[in-house]
JSON list of C-alpha atoms in Angstrom, two decimals:
[
{"chain": "A", "resi": 1, "resn": "UNK", "atom": "CA", "xyz": [-1.30, 29.27, -29.58]},
{"chain": "A", "resi": 2, "resn": "UNK", "atom": "CA", "xyz": [-0.87, 29.35, -25.83]},
{"chain": "A", "resi": 3, "resn": "UNK", "atom": "CA", "xyz": [-1.36, 26.35, -23.56]},
{"chain": "A", "resi": 4, "resn": "UNK", "atom": "CA", "xyz": [-1.57, 26.28, -19.77]},
{"chain": "A", "resi": 5, "resn": "UNK", "atom": "CA", "xyz": [-0.70, 22.95, -18.13]},
{"chain": "A", "resi": 6, "resn": "UNK", "atom": "CA", "xyz": [-1.20, 21.34, -14.73]},
{"chain": "A", "resi": 7, "resn": "UNK", "atom": "CA", "xyz": [2.49, 20.49, -14.19]},
{"chain": "A", "resi": 8, "resn": "UNK", "atom": "CA", "xyz": [5.68, 19.35, -15.88]},
{"chain": "A", "resi": 9, "resn": "UNK", "atom": "CA", "xyz": [5.66, 15.92, -14.19]},
{"chain": "A", "resi": 10, "resn": "UNK", "atom": "CA", "xyz": [2.15, 14.91, -15.32]},
{"chain": "A", "resi": 11, "resn": "UNK", "atom": "CA", "xyz": [1.03, 17.57, -17.82]},
{"chain": "A", "resi": 12, "resn": "UNK", "atom": "CA", "xyz": [-2.66, 17.98, -18.60]},
{"chain": "A", "resi": 13, "resn": "UNK", "atom": "CA", "xyz": [-3.97, 20.95, -20.56]},
{"chain": "A", "resi": 14, "resn": "UNK", "atom": "CA", "xyz": [-5.91, 23.43, -18.41]},
{"chain": "A", "resi": 15, "resn": "UNK", "atom": "CA", "xyz": [-6.47, 26.10, -21.05]},
{"chain": "A", "resi": 16, "resn": "UNK", "atom": "CA", "xyz": [-5.80, 26.69, -24.76]},
{"chain": "A", "resi": 17, "resn": "UNK", "atom": "CA", "xyz": [-5.88, 30.09, -26.46]},
{"chain": "A", "resi": 18, "resn": "UNK", "atom": "CA", "xyz": [-5.41, 30.82, -30.17]},
{"chain": "A", "resi": 19, "resn": "UNK", "atom": "CA", "xyz": [-5.16, 34.08, -32.13]},
{"chain": "A", "resi": 20, "resn": "UNK", "atom": "CA", "xyz": [-5.34, 33.92, -35.93]},
{"chain": "A", "resi": 21, "resn": "UNK", "atom": "CA", "xyz": [-3.71, 36.78, -37.86]},
{"chain": "A", "resi": 22, "resn": "UNK", "atom": "CA", "xyz": [-3.14, 37.72, -41.47]},
{"chain": "A", "resi": 23, "resn": "UNK", "atom": "CA", "xyz": [0.35, 38.13, -42.98]},
{"chain": "A", "resi": 24, "resn": "UNK", "atom": "CA", "xyz": [0.57, 41.65, -41.50]},
{"chain": "A", "resi": 25, "resn": "UNK", "atom": "CA", "xyz": [-0.31, 40.34, -38.02]},
{"chain": "A", "resi": 26, "resn": "UNK", "atom": "CA", "xyz": [-3.75, 41.96, -38.01]},
{"chain": "A", "resi": 27, "resn": "UNK", "atom": "CA", "xyz": [-5.99, 39.91, -35.76]},
{"chain": "A", "resi": 28, "resn": "UNK", "atom": "CA", "xyz": [-8.68, 38.01, -37.64]},
{"chain": "A", "resi": 29, "resn": "UNK", "atom": "CA", "xyz": [-10.10, 35.76, -34.92]},
{"chain": "A", "resi": 30, "resn": "UNK", "atom": "CA", "xyz": [-9.40, 34.70, -31.33]},
{"chain": "A", "resi": 31, "resn": "UNK", "atom": "CA", "xyz": [-10.74, 31.88, -29.21]},
{"chain": "A", "resi": 32, "resn": "UNK", "atom": "CA", "xyz": [-9.95, 30.26, -25.88]},
{"chain": "A", "resi": 33, "resn": "UNK", "atom": "CA", "xyz": [-11.02, 27.04, -24.23]},
{"chain": "A", "resi": 34, "resn": "UNK", "atom": "CA", "xyz": [-10.85, 25.99, -20.59]},
{"chain": "A", "resi": 35, "resn": "UNK", "atom": "CA", "xyz": [-10.76, 22.27, -19.79]},
{"chain": "A", "resi": 36, "resn": "UNK", "atom": "CA", "xyz": [-12.97, 21.22, -16.87]},
{"chain": "A", "resi": 37, "resn": "UNK", "atom": "CA", "xyz": [-11.43, 19.21, -14.03]},
{"chain": "A", "resi": 38, "resn": "UNK", "atom": "CA", "xyz": [-13.07, 17.94, -10.85]},
{"chain": "A", "resi": 39, "resn": "UNK", "atom": "CA", "xyz": [-12.44, 19.64, -7.50]},
{"chain": "A", "resi": 40, "resn": "UNK", "atom": "CA", "xyz": [-10.02, 16.92, -6.36]},
{"chain": "A", "resi": 41, "resn": "UNK", "atom": "CA", "xyz": [-7.74, 17.43, -9.38]},
{"chain": "A", "resi": 42, "resn": "UNK", "atom": "CA", "xyz": [-7.83, 21.22, -9.00]},
{"chain": "A", "resi": 43, "resn": "UNK", "atom": "CA", "xyz": [-7.04, 21.00, -5.27]},
{"chain": "A", "resi": 44, "resn": "UNK", "atom": "CA", "xyz": [-3.91, 18.94, -6.08]},
{"chain": "A", "resi": 45, "resn": "UNK", "atom": "CA", "xyz": [-2.42, 21.72, -8.25]},
{"chain": "A", "resi": 46, "resn": "UNK", "atom": "CA", "xyz": [0.55, 23.65, -6.89]},
{"chain": "A", "resi": 47, "resn": "UNK", "atom": "CA", "xyz": [0.52, 27.02, -5.13]},
{"chain": "A", "resi": 48, "resn": "UNK", "atom": "CA", "xyz": [1.18, 28.96, -8.37]},
{"chain": "A", "resi": 49, "resn": "UNK", "atom": "CA", "xyz": [-1.88, 27.41, -10.03]},
{"chain": "A", "resi": 50, "resn": "UNK", "atom": "CA", "xyz": [-4.03, 27.96, -6.94]},
{"chain": "A", "resi": 51, "resn": "UNK", "atom": "CA", "xyz": [-3.16, 31.68, -6.95]},
{"chain": "A", "resi": 52, "resn": "UNK", "atom": "CA", "xyz": [-3.28, 32.25, -10.72]},
{"chain": "A", "resi": 53, "resn": "UNK", "atom": "CA", "xyz": [-6.57, 30.47, -11.37]},
{"chain": "A", "resi": 54, "resn": "UNK", "atom": "CA", "xyz": [-8.65, 31.64, -8.40]},
{"chain": "A", "resi": 55, "resn": "UNK", "atom": "CA", "xyz": [-11.65, 33.96, -8.80]},
{"chain": "A", "resi": 56, "resn": "UNK", "atom": "CA", "xyz": [-11.04, 37.42, -10.26]},
{"chain": "A", "resi": 57, "resn": "UNK", "atom": "CA", "xyz": [-12.44, 38.99, -7.08]},
{"chain": "A", "resi": 58, "resn": "UNK", "atom": "CA", "xyz": [-9.71, 37.15, -5.15]},
{"chain": "A", "resi": 59, "resn": "UNK", "atom": "CA", "xyz": [-6.91, 38.34, -7.46]},
{"chain": "A", "resi": 60, "resn": "UNK", "atom": "CA", "xyz": [-6.81, 35.45, -9.92]},
{"chain": "A", "resi": 61, "resn": "UNK", "atom": "CA", "xyz": [-7.69, 35.22, -13.60]},
{"chain": "A", "resi": 62, "resn": "UNK", "atom": "CA", "xyz": [-11.08, 33.61, -13.03]},
{"chain": "A", "resi": 63, "resn": "UNK", "atom": "CA", "xyz": [-10.39, 30.24, -14.60]}
]
């Protein structure tokens, strides 16, 4: 499981990703979820978040 948070001071989950494997670590299933926030909350995120989560065309990951 991987979680992406808004910050350490006031953490809110932005994204959750899970990969299920068997005992030999062969992937069985994967799923990810992105939590929706309003524009005001997103605009208050730090510079790292602004760069990482911008559109893919702008060099971000598209979240």
